[in-house]
Amino acid sequence: MKKVGVLGSGVVGRTLADGFEKRGYEVMLGTGNPKKLLDWQSGTNGKVGSFEKAADFGDVIVLAVKGTAALTIVEQVKVGISDKLVLDVTNPISDEKPKDGVRKFFYRS
């Protein structure tokens, strides 16, 4: 059975973790605050751990973190994700509040 490490515990990360689990994958959700996921963990067979533990756990990695945090988190887990398939579902959304209902994007060169 394939194991999936989902890095990120927001709506996108939890939704993808649920979807993988429903399709028979073993899942670990990586987060900076495992205690905030007690409700999610009680309703699933998935595991919860740090970003590093989830990266080490998964055969496949899903990067589902806030865009502004992605580089920092990838740096933390680079050993655990080396030579693994990484699905990057982050969005480069700025931390600035929306103006006229539109969020700004950022990029790094």
mmCIF file with all atom_site columns, C-alpha atoms in Angstrom, residues 1-63:
data_model
loop_
_atom_site.group_PDB
_atom_site.id
_atom_site.type_symbol
_atom_site.label_atom_id
_atom_site.label_alt_id
_atom_site.label_comp_id
_atom_site.label_asym_id
_atom_site.label_entity_id
_atom_site.label_seq_id
_atom_site.pdbx_PDB_ins_code
_atom_site.Cartn_x
_atom_site.Cartn_y
_atom_site.Cartn_z
_atom_site.occupancy
_atom_site.B_iso_or_equiv
_atom_site.pdbx_formal_charge
_atom_site.auth_seq_id
_atom_site.auth_comp_id
_atom_site.auth_asym_id
_atom_site.auth_atom_id
_atom_site.pdbx_PDB_model_num
ATOM 1  C CA . MET A 1 1  ? 0.000   0.000  0.000  1.00 0.00 ? 1  MET A CA 1
ATOM 2  C CA . LYS A 1 2  ? 1.284   3.466  -0.852 1.00 0.00 ? 2  LYS A CA 1
ATOM 3  C CA . LYS A 1 3  ? 1.809   5.962  1.922  1.00 0.00 ? 3  LYS A CA 1
ATOM 4  C CA . VAL A 1 4  ? 1.086   9.656  1.380  1.00 0.00 ? 4  VAL A CA 1
ATOM 5  C CA . GLY A 1 5  ? 2.592   12.443 3.456  1.00 0.00 ? 5  GLY A CA 1
ATOM 6  C CA . VAL A 1 6  ? 0.501   15.590 3.203  1.00 0.00 ? 6  VAL A CA 1
ATOM 7  C CA . LEU A 1 7  ? 2.428   18.671 4.279  1.00 0.00 ? 7  LEU A CA 1
ATOM 8  C CA . GLY A 1 8  ? -0.157  21.217 5.361  1.00 0.00 ? 8  GLY A CA 1
ATOM 9  C CA . SER A 1 9  ? -3.248  20.981 7.505  1.00 0.00 ? 9  SER A CA 1
ATOM 10 C CA . GLY A 1 10 ? -5.504  23.649 6.071  1.00 0.00 ? 10 GLY A CA 1
ATOM 11 C CA . VAL A 1 11 ? -8.659  22.961 4.114  1.00 0.00 ? 11 VAL A CA 1
ATOM 12 C CA . VAL A 1 12 ? -6.755  21.818 1.002  1.00 0.00 ? 12 VAL A CA 1
ATOM 13 C CA . GLY A 1 13 ? -4.400  19.513 2.911  1.00 0.00 ? 13 GLY A CA 1
ATOM 14 C CA . ARG A 1 14 ? -7.174  17.915 4.969  1.00 0.00 ? 14 ARG A CA 1
ATOM 15 C CA . THR A 1 15 ? -9.416  17.472 1.924  1.00 0.00 ? 15 THR A CA 1
ATOM 16 C CA . LEU A 1 16 ? -6.665  15.777 -0.070 1.00 0.00 ? 16 LEU A CA 1
ATOM 17 C CA . ALA A 1 17 ? -5.695  13.610 2.912  1.00 0.00 ? 17 ALA A CA 1
ATOM 18 C CA . ASP A 1 18 ? -9.327  12.492 3.258  1.00 0.00 ? 18 ASP A CA 1
ATOM 19 C CA . GLY A 1 19 ? -9.499  11.715 -0.456 1.00 0.00 ? 19 GLY A CA 1
ATOM 20 C CA . PHE A 1 20 ? -6.320  9.637  -0.434 1.00 0.00 ? 20 PHE A CA 1
ATOM 21 C CA . GLU A 1 21 ? -7.470  7.753  2.638  1.00 0.00 ? 21 GLU A CA 1
ATOM 22 C CA . LYS A 1 22 ? -10.884 6.970  1.131  1.00 0.00 ? 22 LYS A CA 1
ATOM 23 C CA . ARG A 1 23 ? -9.065  5.436  -1.825 1.00 0.00 ? 23 ARG A CA 1
ATOM 24 C CA . GLY A 1 24 ? -7.050  3.084  0.375  1.00 0.00 ? 24 GLY A CA 1
ATOM 25 C CA . TYR A 1 25 ? -3.844  5.036  0.923  1.00 0.00 ? 25 TYR A CA 1
ATOM 26 C CA . GLU A 1 26 ? -2.181  5.282  4.313  1.00 0.00 ? 26 GLU A CA 1
ATOM 27 C CA . VAL A 1 27 ? -1.941  9.011  5.146  1.00 0.00 ? 27 VAL A CA 1
ATOM 28 C CA . MET A 1 28 ? -0.010  11.215 7.531  1.00 0.00 ? 28 MET A CA 1
ATOM 29 C CA . LEU A 1 29 ? -0.903  14.889 7.762  1.00 0.00 ? 29 LEU A CA 1
ATOM 30 C CA . GLY A 1 30 ? 2.093   17.086 8.579  1.00 0.00 ? 30 GLY A CA 1
ATOM 31 C CA . THR A 1 31 ? 1.536   20.305 10.481 1.00 0.00 ? 31 THR A CA 1
ATOM 32 C CA . GLY A 1 32 ? 3.263   22.864 12.625 1.00 0.00 ? 32 GLY A CA 1
ATOM 33 C CA . ASN A 1 33 ? 0.611   22.367 15.311 1.00 0.00 ? 33 ASN A CA 1
ATOM 34 C CA . PRO A 1 34 ? -0.532  18.717 15.685 1.00 0.00 ? 34 PRO A CA 1
ATOM 35 C CA . LYS A 1 35 ? -2.924  19.550 18.555 1.00 0.00 ? 35 LYS A CA 1
ATOM 36 C CA . LYS A 1 36 ? -5.173  21.551 16.224 1.00 0.00 ? 36 LYS A CA 1
ATOM 37 C CA . LEU A 1 37 ? -5.911  18.353 14.290 1.00 0.00 ? 37 LEU A CA 1
ATOM 38 C CA . LEU A 1 38 ? -7.418  16.282 17.095 1.00 0.00 ? 38 LEU A CA 1
ATOM 39 C CA . ASP A 1 39 ? -10.901 16.596 15.547 1.00 0.00 ? 39 ASP A CA 1
ATOM 40 C CA . TRP A 1 40 ? -9.641  15.543 12.110 1.00 0.00 ? 40 TRP A CA 1
ATOM 41 C CA . GLN A 1 41 ? -7.701  12.614 13.518 1.00 0.00 ? 41 GLN A CA 1
ATOM 42 C CA . SER A 1 42 ? -10.657 11.319 15.537 1.00 0.00 ? 42 SER A CA 1
ATOM 43 C CA . GLY A 1 43 ? -12.744 11.011 12.351 1.00 0.00 ? 43 GLY A CA 1
ATOM 44 C CA . THR A 1 44 ? -10.170 9.207  10.249 1.00 0.00 ? 44 THR A CA 1
ATOM 45 C CA . ASN A 1 45 ? -7.546  6.471  10.257 1.00 0.00 ? 45 ASN A CA 1
ATOM 46 C CA . GLY A 1 46 ? -4.934  9.024  9.215  1.00 0.00 ? 46 GLY A CA 1
ATOM 47 C CA . LYS A 1 47 ? -1.950  9.928  11.309 1.00 0.00 ? 47 LYS A CA 1
ATOM 48 C CA . VAL A 1 48 ? -0.796  13.394 12.368 1.00 0.00 ? 48 VAL A CA 1
ATOM 49 C CA . GLY A 1 49 ? 2.791   14.501 12.854 1.00 0.00 ? 49 GLY A CA 1
ATOM 50 C CA . SER A 1 50 ? 5.289   17.236 12.223 1.00 0.00 ? 50 SER A CA 1
ATOM 51 C CA . PHE A 1 51 ? 6.183   18.294 8.693  1.00 0.00 ? 51 PHE A CA 1
ATOM 52 C CA . GLU A 1 52 ? 9.390   16.276 9.003  1.00 0.00 ? 52 GLU A CA 1
ATOM 53 C CA . LYS A 1 53 ? 7.609   13.099 10.163 1.00 0.00 ? 53 LYS A CA 1
ATOM 54 C CA . ALA A 1 54 ? 5.050   13.323 7.353  1.00 0.00 ? 54 ALA A CA 1
ATOM 55 C CA . ALA A 1 55 ? 7.816   13.859 4.782  1.00 0.00 ? 55 ALA A CA 1
ATOM 56 C CA . ASP A 1 56 ? 9.708   10.815 6.057  1.00 0.00 ? 56 ASP A CA 1
ATOM 57 C CA . PHE A 1 57 ? 6.486   8.748  6.213  1.00 0.00 ? 57 PHE A CA 1
ATOM 58 C CA . GLY A 1 58 ? 5.187   9.261  2.681  1.00 0.00 ? 58 GLY A CA 1
ATOM 59 C CA . ASP A 1 59 ? 6.173   7.457  -0.493 1.00 0.00 ? 59 ASP A CA 1
ATOM 60 C CA . VAL A 1 60 ? 4.366   10.326 -2.218 1.00 0.00 ? 60 VAL A CA 1
ATOM 61 C CA . ILE A 1 61 ? 4.382   13.853 -0.786 1.00 0.00 ? 61 ILE A CA 1
ATOM 62 C CA . VAL A 1 62 ? 1.684   16.499 -1.202 1.00 0.00 ? 62 VAL A CA 1
ATOM 63 C CA . LEU A 1 63 ? 2.849   20.062 -0.514 1.00 0.00 ? 63 LEU A CA 1
#
